[in-house]
XYZ file of C-alpha atoms in Angstrom:
304
model
C 8.116 -6.195 -19.106
C 4.973 -4.356 -17.942
C 2.010 -4.136 -20.286
C -0.848 -1.646 -20.023
C -4.002 -1.869 -22.091
C -5.129 1.705 -22.602
C -8.532 2.628 -21.193
C -9.559 6.152 -22.128
C -12.480 7.916 -23.747
C -10.354 10.057 -26.077
C -6.788 10.077 -27.379
C -4.195 11.263 -24.860
C -0.417 11.831 -24.889
C 1.372 8.675 -23.809
C 3.501 10.409 -21.161
C 0.433 11.980 -19.586
C -1.447 8.692 -19.659
C 1.386 6.722 -18.064
C 1.739 9.228 -15.225
C -1.938 8.641 -14.434
C -1.717 4.840 -14.352
C 1.801 4.387 -12.962
C 2.108 6.931 -10.186
C 5.555 5.676 -9.115
C 7.078 7.107 -12.303
C 7.550 10.818 -12.919
C 6.744 12.389 -16.273
C 10.416 13.259 -16.807
C 11.431 9.670 -16.120
C 8.777 8.377 -18.547
C 10.067 10.743 -21.234
C 13.597 9.434 -20.597
C 12.351 5.867 -21.068
C 10.662 6.871 -24.321
C 13.824 8.557 -25.602
C 15.765 5.369 -24.780
C 13.156 3.306 -26.685
C 12.191 1.474 -23.495
C 8.481 2.121 -24.111
C 6.536 0.723 -27.057
C 2.990 1.261 -28.302
C 1.528 -1.777 -30.028
C 5.110 -3.143 -30.207
C 6.440 -0.029 -31.993
C 8.714 2.771 -30.675
C 6.994 6.037 -29.867
C 7.632 9.678 -28.944
C 6.609 11.633 -25.860
C 3.875 13.395 -27.840
C 2.519 10.157 -29.322
C -1.180 9.909 -28.557
C -2.651 6.610 -27.424
C -6.289 5.583 -27.721
C -8.581 3.084 -26.073
C -7.391 -0.480 -26.685
C -3.748 0.354 -27.475
C -1.151 -1.752 -25.631
C 1.782 0.031 -23.992
C 4.854 -2.032 -23.133
C 7.445 -0.773 -20.665
C 10.796 -2.563 -20.664
C 12.303 -3.772 -17.409
C 13.318 -0.472 -15.823
C 15.016 -2.033 -12.810
C 18.402 -1.655 -14.518
C 17.776 2.058 -15.066
C 16.878 2.795 -11.487
C 19.649 3.957 -9.201
C 20.490 1.881 -6.149
C 18.760 2.847 -2.935
C 21.256 4.282 -0.460
C 21.534 3.451 3.267
C 20.277 6.170 5.618
C 20.629 6.312 9.387
C 16.894 6.447 10.119
C 15.729 5.003 13.465
C 13.520 1.909 13.193
C 10.920 0.671 15.675
C 11.877 -3.011 15.511
C 9.288 -5.461 16.829
C 11.293 -8.600 16.022
C 14.483 -9.533 14.196
C 16.501 -12.661 13.421
C 18.683 -13.925 10.559
C 15.718 -14.350 8.208
C 13.147 -11.645 8.894
C 12.731 -8.259 10.500
C 9.336 -6.938 11.598
C 8.980 -3.162 11.782
C 6.356 -0.884 13.297
C 6.280 1.603 10.407
C 5.573 5.225 11.332
C 3.093 7.496 9.594
C 4.518 9.386 6.640
C 7.204 6.847 5.736
C 7.109 5.419 2.205
C 8.046 1.725 2.086
C 10.423 1.791 -0.877
C 11.970 4.322 -3.263
C 10.385 5.072 -6.613
C 11.433 7.190 -9.568
C 11.982 10.735 -8.321
C 11.683 9.673 -4.652
C 14.820 7.828 -3.571
C 15.329 8.992 0.009
C 13.951 8.643 3.554
C 12.061 5.393 2.877
C 11.871 2.192 4.898
C 14.254 0.576 2.411
C 16.848 3.304 2.997
C 16.593 2.665 6.743
C 16.793 -1.124 6.316
C 19.909 -0.859 4.162
C 21.654 1.016 6.990
C 20.460 -1.370 9.689
C 20.750 -4.764 7.961
C 23.834 -6.427 6.494
C 21.773 -8.477 4.035
C 18.323 -8.192 2.452
C 16.544 -10.369 -0.089
C 17.106 -9.360 -3.699
C 14.038 -10.846 -5.355
C 12.379 -7.453 -5.850
C 15.530 -5.811 -7.209
C 17.920 -3.117 -6.062
C 15.214 -0.537 -5.428
C 13.063 -2.798 -3.202
C 15.468 -5.075 -1.279
C 13.776 -7.064 1.468
C 10.279 -5.865 0.605
C 7.724 -8.661 0.340
C 4.553 -6.604 0.963
C 3.695 -2.943 1.443
C 1.522 -0.658 3.501
C 0.598 2.867 2.450
C 2.663 5.910 3.364
C 0.224 7.198 5.981
C -0.753 3.765 7.324
C 1.210 2.733 10.398
C 2.097 -0.611 11.913
C 3.463 -4.078 11.227
C 5.413 -4.873 8.087
C 7.718 -7.870 7.666
C 10.854 -7.627 5.535
C 13.112 -10.497 4.487
C 16.874 -10.803 4.795
C 17.388 -13.550 2.206
C 15.675 -14.931 -0.887
C 14.599 -18.189 0.769
C 12.721 -16.311 3.483
C 11.256 -13.950 0.873
C 9.912 -16.812 -1.238
C 8.300 -18.529 1.753
C 6.658 -15.371 3.122
C 5.468 -14.406 -0.371
C 3.913 -17.875 -0.723
C 2.076 -17.390 2.582
C 0.692 -14.077 1.369
C -0.515 -15.811 -1.790
C -2.126 -18.811 -0.072
C -3.544 -16.701 2.778
C -1.628 -18.391 5.600
C -0.085 -15.034 6.491
C -2.748 -13.071 8.369
C -2.935 -9.296 8.713
C -5.286 -7.317 10.934
C -5.829 -3.561 11.025
C -7.548 -1.058 13.265
C -9.338 1.758 11.468
C -11.379 4.724 12.640
C -14.166 5.193 10.121
C -16.819 7.794 9.493
C -20.339 7.238 10.820
C -21.782 4.696 13.222
C -21.900 1.095 12.000
C -24.955 -0.498 13.574
C -24.174 -4.209 12.969
C -21.392 -5.973 14.858
C -19.506 -7.441 11.919
C -19.493 -7.774 8.150
C -17.760 -9.139 5.093
C -17.010 -6.888 2.129
C -16.568 -9.096 -0.929
C -16.116 -6.665 -3.810
C -13.527 -6.704 -6.633
C -11.069 -3.829 -6.821
C -9.532 -2.272 -9.926
C -8.249 1.078 -11.093
C -10.723 3.961 -11.211
C -11.281 4.779 -14.885
C -12.030 8.442 -14.130
C -8.949 8.896 -11.911
C -6.170 6.425 -12.654
C -4.341 7.219 -9.410
C -7.253 5.823 -7.419
C -8.663 2.347 -6.963
C -12.358 1.510 -6.790
C -14.850 -1.338 -6.588
C -15.433 -2.376 -10.184
C -16.002 -5.389 -12.415
C -13.709 -3.966 -15.110
C -10.093 -5.237 -15.089
C -10.382 -5.960 -11.371
C -9.233 -8.583 -8.890
C -11.191 -10.312 -6.145
C -10.946 -8.539 -2.794
C -12.362 -9.610 0.568
C -12.258 -7.665 3.836
C -13.779 -8.914 7.097
C -14.524 -6.365 9.805
C -15.748 -6.274 13.409
C -16.905 -3.271 15.392
C -14.577 -2.605 18.332
C -16.053 0.640 19.692
C -18.695 3.166 18.694
C -18.582 6.935 19.145
C -21.094 9.667 18.435
C -20.123 10.047 14.781
C -17.394 7.453 14.258
C -16.690 3.739 14.636
C -13.486 1.903 15.499
C -13.286 -1.315 13.468
C -10.930 -4.264 13.240
C -10.322 -5.351 9.638
C -8.961 -8.749 8.602
C -7.696 -9.096 5.053
C -8.276 -12.196 2.957
C -6.615 -10.522 -0.030
C -4.040 -7.766 -0.344
C -5.178 -5.350 -3.026
C -3.888 -1.791 -3.320
C -5.727 0.498 -0.855
C -8.092 -2.409 -0.082
C -9.413 -1.347 3.328
C -9.662 2.285 2.283
C -11.611 1.414 -0.881
C -13.859 -1.140 0.795
C -14.790 1.124 3.694
C -15.620 3.901 1.246
C -17.722 1.385 -0.712
C -19.949 0.712 2.323
C -20.229 4.478 2.997
C -17.934 4.441 6.034
C -14.599 5.774 4.696
C -11.530 5.825 6.906
C -11.232 9.071 8.859
C -8.598 11.423 7.456
C -8.298 9.612 4.134
C -7.387 12.363 1.685
C -8.144 10.182 -1.355
C -11.238 8.164 -0.425
C -12.605 9.977 2.623
C -14.609 13.069 3.496
C -13.038 16.507 3.303
C -14.562 17.742 6.541
C -13.405 15.323 9.210
C -11.268 15.149 12.345
C -8.226 17.414 12.200
C -4.530 16.634 12.575
C -4.678 13.024 11.392
C -2.070 13.558 8.649
C -3.782 11.033 6.424
C -5.941 7.993 7.040
C -6.395 6.727 10.610
C -5.374 3.171 9.809
C -2.964 0.938 11.721
C -1.653 -2.557 10.884
C -1.731 -3.780 14.457
C -1.302 -7.559 14.038
C 0.713 -9.799 11.712
C 0.736 -13.583 11.929
C 3.044 -15.781 9.856
C 4.905 -19.082 9.804
C 8.622 -18.545 10.294
C 10.415 -19.404 7.029
C 13.103 -21.506 8.747
C 11.691 -22.829 12.026
C 8.085 -23.233 10.760
C 6.940 -21.716 14.061
C 3.642 -19.847 14.011
C 4.514 -16.299 15.090
C 2.248 -13.378 15.960
C 3.466 -9.787 16.104
C 1.579 -6.728 17.306
C 2.310 -3.007 17.056
C 1.004 -0.546 19.613
C -1.264 2.205 18.354
C 0.664 5.380 17.513
C 0.209 8.284 19.889
C -1.960 10.344 17.518
C -4.399 7.404 17.142
C -4.639 6.873 20.912
C -5.200 10.603 21.449
C -8.049 10.650 18.914
C -9.764 7.743 20.650
C -9.412 9.393 24.057
C -10.864 12.604 22.671
C -13.832 10.741 21.207
C -14.384 8.813 24.430
C -14.444 12.081 26.294
C -17.142 13.383 23.942
C -19.155 10.186 24.508
C -19.047 10.744 28.279
C -19.778 14.470 28.121
């Protein structure tokens, strides 16, 4: 069961509200759930035109059983490492990690199902093998698990912070200091429920460490190390300190470098303890071509 405490200034149709807070579900799918009495308001059945108000509690039944199985697709994978327990992928830009309602094809999960004989089932039929996610337009390292034992151990490392993730990001403006720590809680933006923001309201602790790697005339290349793994964490935190990630269509500036196809953010390093051998393993993913080309262009401007 998923519960949502309604936060809104005025009454709003339940289907419209749920689309804004649960962007993996389409409005049609939400209406289907309502018709099947899978959604309750204050523990009572509702209709699609039922209006909810601030403080109401919406309960969504386990929808895993209603979701269709993800299908294998012959999509090439850039495999960094693979054994009987885990597979580490260098995810390309534009690839969604797992299917969601109304978007069942061309995801990393579809590719994994074609490539792998077995995947962990802890996250259900729609997210087999997925233990953590990176955004659609973020590239780089992601580890997936082939069995439940491996999944549980990697998930525990993510929780206790023994699994380390580092990113490279090109951000707007020139950061003068060499390093910093952004310790600011992240929750859903009350004015736009599809976005996250730094807030004290219904938020979770979030900590991002960053170091300056290289400075350009109007941009800075930074290395970010996550202590927590909140939704859009680096993107939100860099916006919070007035240096949003270049190309970020949600949190960044409209007028920025062209042809980035989304945020210039790359998960370049992943360190974990192997779930079976207990070996400390470090994986790295080369920068994608578009990212390297941007840096070369900026370096050329610096030397002009």
